[in-house]
Short mmCIF file of C-alpha atoms (C1' of nucleotides) in Angstrom, two decimals:
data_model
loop_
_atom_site.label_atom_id
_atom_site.label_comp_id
_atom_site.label_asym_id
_atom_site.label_seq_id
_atom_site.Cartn_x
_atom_site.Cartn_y
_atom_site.Cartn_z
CA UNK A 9 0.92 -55.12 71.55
CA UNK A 10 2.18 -52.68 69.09
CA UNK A 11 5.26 -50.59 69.95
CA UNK A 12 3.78 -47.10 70.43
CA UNK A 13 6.73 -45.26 72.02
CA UNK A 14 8.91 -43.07 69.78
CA UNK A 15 7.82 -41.30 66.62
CA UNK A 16 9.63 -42.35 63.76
CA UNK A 17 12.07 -40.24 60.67
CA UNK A 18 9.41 -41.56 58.01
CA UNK A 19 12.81 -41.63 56.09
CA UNK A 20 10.85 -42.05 52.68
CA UNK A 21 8.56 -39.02 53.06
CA UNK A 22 10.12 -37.94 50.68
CA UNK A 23 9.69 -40.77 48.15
CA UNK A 24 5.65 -40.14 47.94
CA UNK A 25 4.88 -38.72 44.89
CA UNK A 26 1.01 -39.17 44.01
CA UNK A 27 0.54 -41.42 47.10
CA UNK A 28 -2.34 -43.72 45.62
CA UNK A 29 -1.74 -46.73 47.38
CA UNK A 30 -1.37 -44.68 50.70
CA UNK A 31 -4.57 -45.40 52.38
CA UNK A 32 -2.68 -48.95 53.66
CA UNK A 33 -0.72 -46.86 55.89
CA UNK A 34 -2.21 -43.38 57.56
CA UNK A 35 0.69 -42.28 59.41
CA UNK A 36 4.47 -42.24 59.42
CA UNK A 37 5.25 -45.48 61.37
CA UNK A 38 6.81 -46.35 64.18
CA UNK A 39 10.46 -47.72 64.29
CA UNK A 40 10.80 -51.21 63.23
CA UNK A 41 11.48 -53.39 66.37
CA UNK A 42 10.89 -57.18 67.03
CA UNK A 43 8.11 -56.33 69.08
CA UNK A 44 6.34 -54.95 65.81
CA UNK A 45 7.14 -57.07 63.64
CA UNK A 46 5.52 -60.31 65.68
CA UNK A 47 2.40 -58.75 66.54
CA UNK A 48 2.57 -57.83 62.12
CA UNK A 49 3.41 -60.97 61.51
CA UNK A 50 0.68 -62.42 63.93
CA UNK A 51 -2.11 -60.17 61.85
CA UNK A 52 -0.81 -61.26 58.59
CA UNK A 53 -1.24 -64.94 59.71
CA UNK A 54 -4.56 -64.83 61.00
CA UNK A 55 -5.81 -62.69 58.08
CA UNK A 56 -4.06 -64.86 55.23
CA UNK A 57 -3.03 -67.80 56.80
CA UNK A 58 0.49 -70.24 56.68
CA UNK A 59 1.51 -69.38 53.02
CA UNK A 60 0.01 -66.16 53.50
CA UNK A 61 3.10 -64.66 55.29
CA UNK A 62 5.84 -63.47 53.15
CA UNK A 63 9.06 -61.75 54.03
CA UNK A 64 7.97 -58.88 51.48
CA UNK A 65 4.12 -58.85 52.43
CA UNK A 66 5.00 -58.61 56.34
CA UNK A 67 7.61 -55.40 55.76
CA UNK A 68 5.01 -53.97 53.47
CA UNK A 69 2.18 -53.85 56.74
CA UNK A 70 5.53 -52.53 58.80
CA UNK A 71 6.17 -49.72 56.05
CA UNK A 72 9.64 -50.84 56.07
CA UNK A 73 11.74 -52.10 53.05
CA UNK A 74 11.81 -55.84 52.37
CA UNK A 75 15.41 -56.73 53.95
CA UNK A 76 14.83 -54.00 57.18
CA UNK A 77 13.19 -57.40 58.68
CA UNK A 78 16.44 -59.40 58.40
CA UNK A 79 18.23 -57.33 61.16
CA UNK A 80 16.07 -58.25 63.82
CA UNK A 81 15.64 -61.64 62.93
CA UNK A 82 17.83 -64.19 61.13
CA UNK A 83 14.95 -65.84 58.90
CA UNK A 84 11.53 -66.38 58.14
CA UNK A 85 11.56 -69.76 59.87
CA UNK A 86 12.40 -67.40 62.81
CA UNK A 87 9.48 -65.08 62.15
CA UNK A 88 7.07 -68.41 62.44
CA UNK A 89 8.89 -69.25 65.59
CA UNK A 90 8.48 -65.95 67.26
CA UNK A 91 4.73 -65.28 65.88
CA UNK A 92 3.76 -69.38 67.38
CA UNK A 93 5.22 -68.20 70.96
CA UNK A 94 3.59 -65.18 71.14
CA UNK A 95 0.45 -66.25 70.19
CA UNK A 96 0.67 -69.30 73.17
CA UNK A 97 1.13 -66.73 76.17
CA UNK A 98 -0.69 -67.57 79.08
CA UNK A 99 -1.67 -64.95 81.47
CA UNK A 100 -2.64 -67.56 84.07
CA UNK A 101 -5.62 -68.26 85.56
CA UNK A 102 -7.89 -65.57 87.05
CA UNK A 103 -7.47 -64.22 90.76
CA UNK A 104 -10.76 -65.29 92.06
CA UNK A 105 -9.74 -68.90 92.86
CA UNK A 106 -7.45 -67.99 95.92
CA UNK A 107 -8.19 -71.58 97.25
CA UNK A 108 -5.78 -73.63 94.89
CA UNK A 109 -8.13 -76.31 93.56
CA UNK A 110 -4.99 -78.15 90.97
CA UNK A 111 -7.84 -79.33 89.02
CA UNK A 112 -9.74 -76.23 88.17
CA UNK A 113 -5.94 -74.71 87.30
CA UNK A 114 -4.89 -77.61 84.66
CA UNK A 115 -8.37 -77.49 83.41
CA UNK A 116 -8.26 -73.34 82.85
CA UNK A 117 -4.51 -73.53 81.60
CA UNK A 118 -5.24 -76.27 78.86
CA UNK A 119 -8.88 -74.81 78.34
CA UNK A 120 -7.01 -71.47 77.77
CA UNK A 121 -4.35 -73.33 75.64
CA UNK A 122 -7.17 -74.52 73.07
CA UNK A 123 -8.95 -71.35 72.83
CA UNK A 124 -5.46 -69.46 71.92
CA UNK A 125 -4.99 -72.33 69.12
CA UNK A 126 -8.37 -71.49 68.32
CA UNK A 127 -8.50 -67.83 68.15
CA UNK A 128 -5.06 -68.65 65.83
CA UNK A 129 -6.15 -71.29 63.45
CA UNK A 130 -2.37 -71.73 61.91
CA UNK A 131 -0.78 -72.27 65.10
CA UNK A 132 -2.48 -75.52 65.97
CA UNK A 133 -1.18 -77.31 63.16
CA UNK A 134 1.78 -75.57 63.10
CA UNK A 135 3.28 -76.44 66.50
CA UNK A 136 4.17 -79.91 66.77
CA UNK A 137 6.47 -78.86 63.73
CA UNK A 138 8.06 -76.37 65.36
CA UNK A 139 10.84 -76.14 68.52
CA UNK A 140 9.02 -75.32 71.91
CA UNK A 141 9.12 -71.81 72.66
CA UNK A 142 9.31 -70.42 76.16
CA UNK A 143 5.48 -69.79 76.19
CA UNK A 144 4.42 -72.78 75.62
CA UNK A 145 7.86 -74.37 77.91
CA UNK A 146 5.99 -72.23 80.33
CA UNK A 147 2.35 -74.13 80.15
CA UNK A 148 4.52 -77.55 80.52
CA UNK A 149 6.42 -76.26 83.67
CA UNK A 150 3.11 -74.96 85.09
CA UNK A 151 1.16 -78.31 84.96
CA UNK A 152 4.19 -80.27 85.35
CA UNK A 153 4.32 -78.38 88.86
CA UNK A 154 0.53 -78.66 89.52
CA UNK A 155 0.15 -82.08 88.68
CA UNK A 156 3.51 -82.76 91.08
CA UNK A 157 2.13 -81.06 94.02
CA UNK A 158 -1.19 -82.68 93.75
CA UNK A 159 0.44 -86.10 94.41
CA UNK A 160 1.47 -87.27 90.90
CA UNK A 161 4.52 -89.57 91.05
CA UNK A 162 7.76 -88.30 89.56
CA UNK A 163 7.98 -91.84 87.34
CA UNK A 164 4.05 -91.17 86.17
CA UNK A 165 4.91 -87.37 85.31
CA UNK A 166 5.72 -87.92 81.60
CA UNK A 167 2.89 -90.15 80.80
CA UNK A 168 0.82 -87.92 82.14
CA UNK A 169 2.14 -84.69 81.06
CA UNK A 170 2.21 -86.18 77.06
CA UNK A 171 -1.33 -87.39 77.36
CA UNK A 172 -2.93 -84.20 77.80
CA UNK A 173 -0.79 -82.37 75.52
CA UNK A 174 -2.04 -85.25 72.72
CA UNK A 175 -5.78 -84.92 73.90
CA UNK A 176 -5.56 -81.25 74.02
CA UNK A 177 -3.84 -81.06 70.33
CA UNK A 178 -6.09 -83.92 69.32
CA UNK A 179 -9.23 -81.83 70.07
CA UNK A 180 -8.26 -78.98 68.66
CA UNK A 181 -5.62 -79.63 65.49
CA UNK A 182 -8.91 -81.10 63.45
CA UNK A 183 -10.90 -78.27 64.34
CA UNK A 184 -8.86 -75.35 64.12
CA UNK A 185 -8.33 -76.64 60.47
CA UNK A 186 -11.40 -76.57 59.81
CA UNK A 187 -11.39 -72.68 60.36
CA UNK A 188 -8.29 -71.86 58.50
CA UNK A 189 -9.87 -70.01 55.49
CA UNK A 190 -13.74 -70.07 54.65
CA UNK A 191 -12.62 -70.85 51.18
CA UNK A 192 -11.12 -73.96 52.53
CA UNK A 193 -13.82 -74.59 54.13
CA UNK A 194 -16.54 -73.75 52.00
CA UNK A 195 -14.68 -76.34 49.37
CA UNK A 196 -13.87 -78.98 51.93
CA UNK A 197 -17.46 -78.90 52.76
CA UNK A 198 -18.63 -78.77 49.41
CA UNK A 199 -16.25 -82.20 48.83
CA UNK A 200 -17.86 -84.09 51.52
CA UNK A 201 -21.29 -83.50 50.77
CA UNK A 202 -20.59 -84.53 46.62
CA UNK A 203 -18.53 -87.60 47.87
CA UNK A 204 -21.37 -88.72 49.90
CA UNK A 205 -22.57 -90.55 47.25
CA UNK A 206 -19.81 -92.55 47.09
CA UNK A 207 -19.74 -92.76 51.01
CA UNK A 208 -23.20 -92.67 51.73
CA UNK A 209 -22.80 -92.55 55.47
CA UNK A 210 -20.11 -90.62 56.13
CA UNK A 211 -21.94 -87.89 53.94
CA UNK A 212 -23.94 -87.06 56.97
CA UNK A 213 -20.80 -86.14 58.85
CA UNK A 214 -20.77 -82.60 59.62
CA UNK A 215 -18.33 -80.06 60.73
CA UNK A 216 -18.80 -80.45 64.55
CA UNK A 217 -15.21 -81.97 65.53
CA UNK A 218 -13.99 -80.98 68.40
CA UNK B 14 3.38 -99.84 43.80
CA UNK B 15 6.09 -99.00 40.67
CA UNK B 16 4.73 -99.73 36.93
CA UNK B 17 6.57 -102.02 35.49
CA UNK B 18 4.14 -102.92 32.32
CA UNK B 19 5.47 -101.60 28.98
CA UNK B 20 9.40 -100.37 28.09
CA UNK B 21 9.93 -96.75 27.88
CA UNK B 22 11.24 -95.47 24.65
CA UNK B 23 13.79 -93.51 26.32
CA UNK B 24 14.25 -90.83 24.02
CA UNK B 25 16.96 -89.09 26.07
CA UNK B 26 19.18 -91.85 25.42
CA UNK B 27 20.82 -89.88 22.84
CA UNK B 28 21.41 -86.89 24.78
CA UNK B 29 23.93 -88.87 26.86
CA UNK B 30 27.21 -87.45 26.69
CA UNK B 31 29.45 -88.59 29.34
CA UNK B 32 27.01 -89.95 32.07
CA UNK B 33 29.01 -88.63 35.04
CA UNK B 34 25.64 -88.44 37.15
CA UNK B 35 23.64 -91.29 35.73
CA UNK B 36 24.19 -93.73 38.71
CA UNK B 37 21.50 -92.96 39.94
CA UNK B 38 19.17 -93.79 37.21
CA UNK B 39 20.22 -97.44 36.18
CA UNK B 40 18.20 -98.82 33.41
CA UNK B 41 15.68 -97.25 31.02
CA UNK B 42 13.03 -95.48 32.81
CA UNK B 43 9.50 -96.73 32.69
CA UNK B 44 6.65 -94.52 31.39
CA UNK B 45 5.75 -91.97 33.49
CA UNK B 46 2.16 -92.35 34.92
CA UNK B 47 0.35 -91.26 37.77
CA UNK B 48 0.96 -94.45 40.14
CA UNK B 49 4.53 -94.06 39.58
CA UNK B 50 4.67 -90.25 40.12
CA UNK B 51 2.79 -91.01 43.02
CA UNK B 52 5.18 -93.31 44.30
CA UNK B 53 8.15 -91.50 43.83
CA UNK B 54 6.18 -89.00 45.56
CA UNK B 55 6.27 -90.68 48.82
CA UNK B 56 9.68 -91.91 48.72
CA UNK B 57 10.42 -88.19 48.23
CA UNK B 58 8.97 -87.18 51.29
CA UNK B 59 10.00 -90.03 53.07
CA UNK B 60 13.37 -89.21 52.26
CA UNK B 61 13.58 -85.29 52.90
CA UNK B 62 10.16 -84.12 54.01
CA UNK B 63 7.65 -82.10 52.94
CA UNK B 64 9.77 -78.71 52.05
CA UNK B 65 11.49 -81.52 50.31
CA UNK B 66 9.11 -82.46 47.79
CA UNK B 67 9.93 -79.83 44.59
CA UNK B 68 8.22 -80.57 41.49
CA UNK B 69 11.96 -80.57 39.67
CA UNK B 70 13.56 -82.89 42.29
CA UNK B 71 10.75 -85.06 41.32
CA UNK B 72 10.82 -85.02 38.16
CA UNK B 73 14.95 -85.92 38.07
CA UNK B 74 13.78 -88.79 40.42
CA UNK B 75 11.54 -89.81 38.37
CA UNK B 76 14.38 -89.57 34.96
CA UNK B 77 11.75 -87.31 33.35
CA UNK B 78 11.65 -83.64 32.45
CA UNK B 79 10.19 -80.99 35.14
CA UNK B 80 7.29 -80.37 32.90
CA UNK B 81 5.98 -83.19 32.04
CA UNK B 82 4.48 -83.93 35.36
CA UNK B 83 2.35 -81.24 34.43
CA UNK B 84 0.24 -83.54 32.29
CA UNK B 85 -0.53 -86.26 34.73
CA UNK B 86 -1.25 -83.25 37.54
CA UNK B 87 -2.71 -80.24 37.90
CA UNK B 88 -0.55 -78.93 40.72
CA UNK B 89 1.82 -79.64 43.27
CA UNK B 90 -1.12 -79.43 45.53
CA UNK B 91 -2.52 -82.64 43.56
CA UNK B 92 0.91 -84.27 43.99
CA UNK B 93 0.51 -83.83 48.10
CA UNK B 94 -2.92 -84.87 48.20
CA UNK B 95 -2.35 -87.81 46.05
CA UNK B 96 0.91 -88.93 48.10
CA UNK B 97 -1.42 -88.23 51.51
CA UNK B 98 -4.14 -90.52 50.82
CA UNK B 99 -2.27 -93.35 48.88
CA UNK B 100 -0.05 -93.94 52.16
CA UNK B 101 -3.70 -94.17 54.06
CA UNK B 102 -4.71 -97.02 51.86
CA UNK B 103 -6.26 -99.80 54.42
CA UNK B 104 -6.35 -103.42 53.16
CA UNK B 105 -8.29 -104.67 56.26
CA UNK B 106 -7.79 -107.09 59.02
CA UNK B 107 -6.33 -109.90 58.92
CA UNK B 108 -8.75 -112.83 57.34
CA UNK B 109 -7.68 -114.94 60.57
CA UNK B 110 -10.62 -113.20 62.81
CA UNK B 111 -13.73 -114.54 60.89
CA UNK B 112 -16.18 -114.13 64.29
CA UNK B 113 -16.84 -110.37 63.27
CA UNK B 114 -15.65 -108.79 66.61
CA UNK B 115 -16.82 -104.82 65.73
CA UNK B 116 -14.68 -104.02 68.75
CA UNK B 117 -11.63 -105.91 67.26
CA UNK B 118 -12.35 -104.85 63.86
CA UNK B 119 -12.22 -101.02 64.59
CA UNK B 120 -9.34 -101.26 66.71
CA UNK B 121 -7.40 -102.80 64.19
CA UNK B 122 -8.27 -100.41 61.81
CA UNK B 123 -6.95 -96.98 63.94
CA UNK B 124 -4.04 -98.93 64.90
CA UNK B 125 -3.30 -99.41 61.00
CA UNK B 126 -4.10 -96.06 60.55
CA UNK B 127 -1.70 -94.99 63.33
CA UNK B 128 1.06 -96.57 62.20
CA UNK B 129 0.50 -95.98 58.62
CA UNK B 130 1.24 -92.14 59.46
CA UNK B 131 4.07 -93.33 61.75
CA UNK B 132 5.62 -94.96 58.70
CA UNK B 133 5.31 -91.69 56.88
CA UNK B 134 5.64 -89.09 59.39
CA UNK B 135 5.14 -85.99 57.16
CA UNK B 136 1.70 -87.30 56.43
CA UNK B 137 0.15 -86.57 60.09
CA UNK B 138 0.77 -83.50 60.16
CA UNK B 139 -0.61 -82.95 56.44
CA UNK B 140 -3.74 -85.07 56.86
CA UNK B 141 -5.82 -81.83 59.17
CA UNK B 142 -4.95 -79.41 56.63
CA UNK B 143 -6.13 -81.26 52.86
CA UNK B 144 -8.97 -82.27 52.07
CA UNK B 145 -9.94 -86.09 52.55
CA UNK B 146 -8.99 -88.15 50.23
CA UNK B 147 -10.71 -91.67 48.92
CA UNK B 148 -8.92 -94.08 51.24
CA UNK B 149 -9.48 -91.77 54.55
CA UNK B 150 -13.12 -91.90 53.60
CA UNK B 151 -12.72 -95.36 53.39
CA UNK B 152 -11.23 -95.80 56.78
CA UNK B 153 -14.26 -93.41 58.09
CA UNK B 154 -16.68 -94.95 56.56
CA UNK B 155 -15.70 -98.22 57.85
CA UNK B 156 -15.52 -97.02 61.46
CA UNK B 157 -18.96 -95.41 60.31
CA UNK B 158 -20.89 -98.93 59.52
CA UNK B 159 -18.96 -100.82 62.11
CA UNK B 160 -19.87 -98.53 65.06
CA UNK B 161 -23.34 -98.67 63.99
CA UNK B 162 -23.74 -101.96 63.11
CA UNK B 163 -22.88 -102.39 66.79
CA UNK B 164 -25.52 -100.51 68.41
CA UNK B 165 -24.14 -96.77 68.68
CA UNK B 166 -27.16 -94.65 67.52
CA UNK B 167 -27.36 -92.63 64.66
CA UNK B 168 -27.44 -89.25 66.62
CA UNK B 169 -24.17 -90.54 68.16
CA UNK B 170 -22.20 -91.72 65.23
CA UNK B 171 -21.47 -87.89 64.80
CA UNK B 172 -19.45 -87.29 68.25
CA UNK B 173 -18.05 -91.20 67.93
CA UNK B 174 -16.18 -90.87 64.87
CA UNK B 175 -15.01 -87.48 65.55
CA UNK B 176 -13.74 -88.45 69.47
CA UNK B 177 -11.81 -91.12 67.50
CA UNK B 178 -10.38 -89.02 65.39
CA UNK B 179 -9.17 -87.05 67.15
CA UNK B 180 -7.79 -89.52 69.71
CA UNK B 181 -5.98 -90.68 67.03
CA UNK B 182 -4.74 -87.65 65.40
CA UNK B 183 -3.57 -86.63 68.88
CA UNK B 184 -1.48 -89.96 69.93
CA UNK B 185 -0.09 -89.75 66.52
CA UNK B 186 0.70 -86.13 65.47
CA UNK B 187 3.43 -85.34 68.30
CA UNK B 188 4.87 -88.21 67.79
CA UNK B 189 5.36 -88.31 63.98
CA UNK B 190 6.60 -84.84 64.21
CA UNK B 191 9.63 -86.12 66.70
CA UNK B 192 10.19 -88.29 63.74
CA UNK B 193 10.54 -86.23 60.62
CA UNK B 194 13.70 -85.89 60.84
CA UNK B 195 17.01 -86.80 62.85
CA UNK B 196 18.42 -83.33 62.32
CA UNK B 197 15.26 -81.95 63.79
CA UNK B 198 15.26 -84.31 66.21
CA UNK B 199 18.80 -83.98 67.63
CA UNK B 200 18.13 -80.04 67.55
CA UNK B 201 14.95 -80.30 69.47
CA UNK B 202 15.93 -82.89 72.07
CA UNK B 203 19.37 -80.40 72.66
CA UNK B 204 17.30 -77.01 72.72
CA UNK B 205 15.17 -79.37 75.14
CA UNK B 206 18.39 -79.94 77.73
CA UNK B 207 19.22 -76.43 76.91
CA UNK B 208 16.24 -75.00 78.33
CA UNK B 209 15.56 -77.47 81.21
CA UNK B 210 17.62 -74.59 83.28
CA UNK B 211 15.14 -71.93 83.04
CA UNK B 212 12.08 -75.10 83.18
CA UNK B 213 13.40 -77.48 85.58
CA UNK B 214 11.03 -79.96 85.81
CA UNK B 215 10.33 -79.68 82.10
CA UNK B 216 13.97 -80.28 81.12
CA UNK B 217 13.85 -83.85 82.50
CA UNK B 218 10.76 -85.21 80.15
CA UNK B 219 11.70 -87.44 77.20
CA UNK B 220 10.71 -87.95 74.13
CA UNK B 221 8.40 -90.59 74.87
CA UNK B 222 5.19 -88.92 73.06
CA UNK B 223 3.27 -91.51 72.38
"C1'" DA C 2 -1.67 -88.63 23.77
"C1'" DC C 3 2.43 -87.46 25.90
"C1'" DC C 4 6.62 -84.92 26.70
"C1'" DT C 5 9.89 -80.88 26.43
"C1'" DG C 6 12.82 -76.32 27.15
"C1'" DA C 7 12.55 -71.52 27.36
"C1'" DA C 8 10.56 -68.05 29.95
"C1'" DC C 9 7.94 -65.58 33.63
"C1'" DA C 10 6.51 -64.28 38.18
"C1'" DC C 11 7.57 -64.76 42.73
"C1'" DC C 12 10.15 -65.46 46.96
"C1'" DG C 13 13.95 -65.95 50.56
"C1'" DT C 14 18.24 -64.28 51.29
"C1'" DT C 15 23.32 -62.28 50.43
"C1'" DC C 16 25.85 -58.31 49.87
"C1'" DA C 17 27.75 -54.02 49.64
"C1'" DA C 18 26.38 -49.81 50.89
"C1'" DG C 19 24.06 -45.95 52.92
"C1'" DT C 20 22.79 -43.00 57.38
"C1'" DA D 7 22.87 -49.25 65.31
"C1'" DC D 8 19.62 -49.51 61.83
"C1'" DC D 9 17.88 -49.53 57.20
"C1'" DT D 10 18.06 -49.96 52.02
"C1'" DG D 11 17.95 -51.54 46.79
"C1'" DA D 12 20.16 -54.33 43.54
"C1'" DA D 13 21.08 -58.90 42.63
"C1'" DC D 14 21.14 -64.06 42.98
"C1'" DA D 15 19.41 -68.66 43.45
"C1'" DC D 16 15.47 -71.19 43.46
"C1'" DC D 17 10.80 -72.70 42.55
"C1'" DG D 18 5.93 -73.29 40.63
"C1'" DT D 19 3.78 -72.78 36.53
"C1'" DT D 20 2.41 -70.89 31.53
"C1'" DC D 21 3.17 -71.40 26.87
"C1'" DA D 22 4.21 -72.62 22.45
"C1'" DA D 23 6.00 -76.36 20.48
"C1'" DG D 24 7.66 -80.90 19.48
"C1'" DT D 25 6.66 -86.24 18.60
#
DNA sequence: ACCTGAACACCGTTCAAGT
DNA sequence: ACCTGAACACCGTTCAAGT
């Protein structure tokens, strides 16, 4: 995913007098594009999570100065925006299947939903906040289509659309916050097991949610 | 919910000058306490969501000075967690059903849970990412001892609760989010119509979430 | 015990300017 | 077209101090 095209002027060369805090960053870097900066921004959210992404932090991993990033994009809200999208892509479902069974492909596509949401612990919780991005537009249009050419009524299309976008986000929203930091985690856990006094049979609840 | 007990002493009276923006702040505040931070708390995010919620906004709301929040609370984290779980408070069902219907009972008590995050719509979306707080444990431990006081075995209780939960979370979570706010709304619902070009059949699915 | 203002560190963003 | 540092407004929180 990372732009790998052009080299770059390294403009601040020229700046690096002892270079200790160098190691971060080997090699002159590429040009800034929006490209990089999502698939940076992307890394800095899965490593450090939703407050973990600042505007100065993410141009710091590009090499760039802190206001470089406001050319390409108009805000950090945007940044979130972008990063979400891109993390929902689907590649669709794999070419074996040639016979289209419309079950097996909503199963795969919302199967392949979770696991992105998954693999992305921030982004389950943090897209029902967030506008709809074309990625994601895409999964709806994509079921909406399979579930209309396997028979589904027109009038029974929303209902059914909405219900497995809540069971799919309820299955996963829980869980995926359960992975968002080990501290987190490690504490959360920690809190459950001391309030189980208090609570003596929900104590015995473990992690296994979804 | 607002303390009403003992008079404040008001010792900013004297600072009054000309009182051009003390409409808003009628009478002689009340001493500040934890219920009533708490409180104002909610009303705060009820009012202007959670990026709303700034420890100094409160604070004015609340006719005090920024700091001295600090004594009742740790942290602003403390503030959110505290505003979370007192909007999950459940008061139980109605005394009418006396004929302990488990069914009934733990219905009733998701349903109050569901629309006690409706009511509050920030708080859905808050509830996967803190920890739990002493009335969700409530509400889970209840569901706990109902569920097995009705026969579901101790090796399921586990996978009950949890299904539950997240059958909840999921009918809820969308929803509140359409909710948070009408600017958000409006936006959303136009970027929708917007983009029903490029997803046709997507472009023609309300907002009926839940 | 309870409250306060001054001050600090940090962060998103504007702006005027550089190439 | 693309990038930059200085500067501003804002916010959470520390601190030393008041009553």
């Amino acid at each position: 995913m990372a732009a790998k095209r052009s080299g770059a002027q390294s403009k601040r060369s020229q700046r690096t007098g002892a270079s200790l805090q160098s190691v971060q960053e080997p090699r002159s870097e590429p040009a800034l594009s929006l490209e990089r900066i999502v698939a940076t921004a992307v890394e800095l959210l899965d490593a450090e999570g939703v407050d973990g992404l600042k505007m100065r932090r993410l141009a710091d991993r590009l090499g760039s100065g802190a206001m470089s990033l406001y050319w390409h994009v108009d805000n950090k809200e945007e940044v979130f925006d972008l990063a979400l999208d891109s993390v929902l892509e689907y590649r669709g479902p794999p070419k074996m299947v040639e016979p289209r069974d419309w079950r097996a492909e909503v199963v795969h596509m919302l199967e392949d939903w979770r696991a992105s949401m998954l693999r992305h612990p921030w982004s389950a919780s943090l897209l029902p906040r967030r506008a709809l991005g074309p990625n994601i537009l895409s999964r709806l249009e994509l079921l909406s289509n399979t579930l209309s050419g396997a028979g589904v009524a027109d009038a029974d299309l929303n209902v059914t659309i909405w219900s497995l976008w809540n069971y799919v986000m309820g299955a996963t929203i829980t869980r995926a916050s359960f992975d968002l930091s080990d501290d987190d985690r490690a504490a959360a856990q920690q809190r459950l097991t001391r309030l189980s006094e208090h609570y003596p049979t929900i104590g015995t609840l473990s992690s296994a949610v979804g």
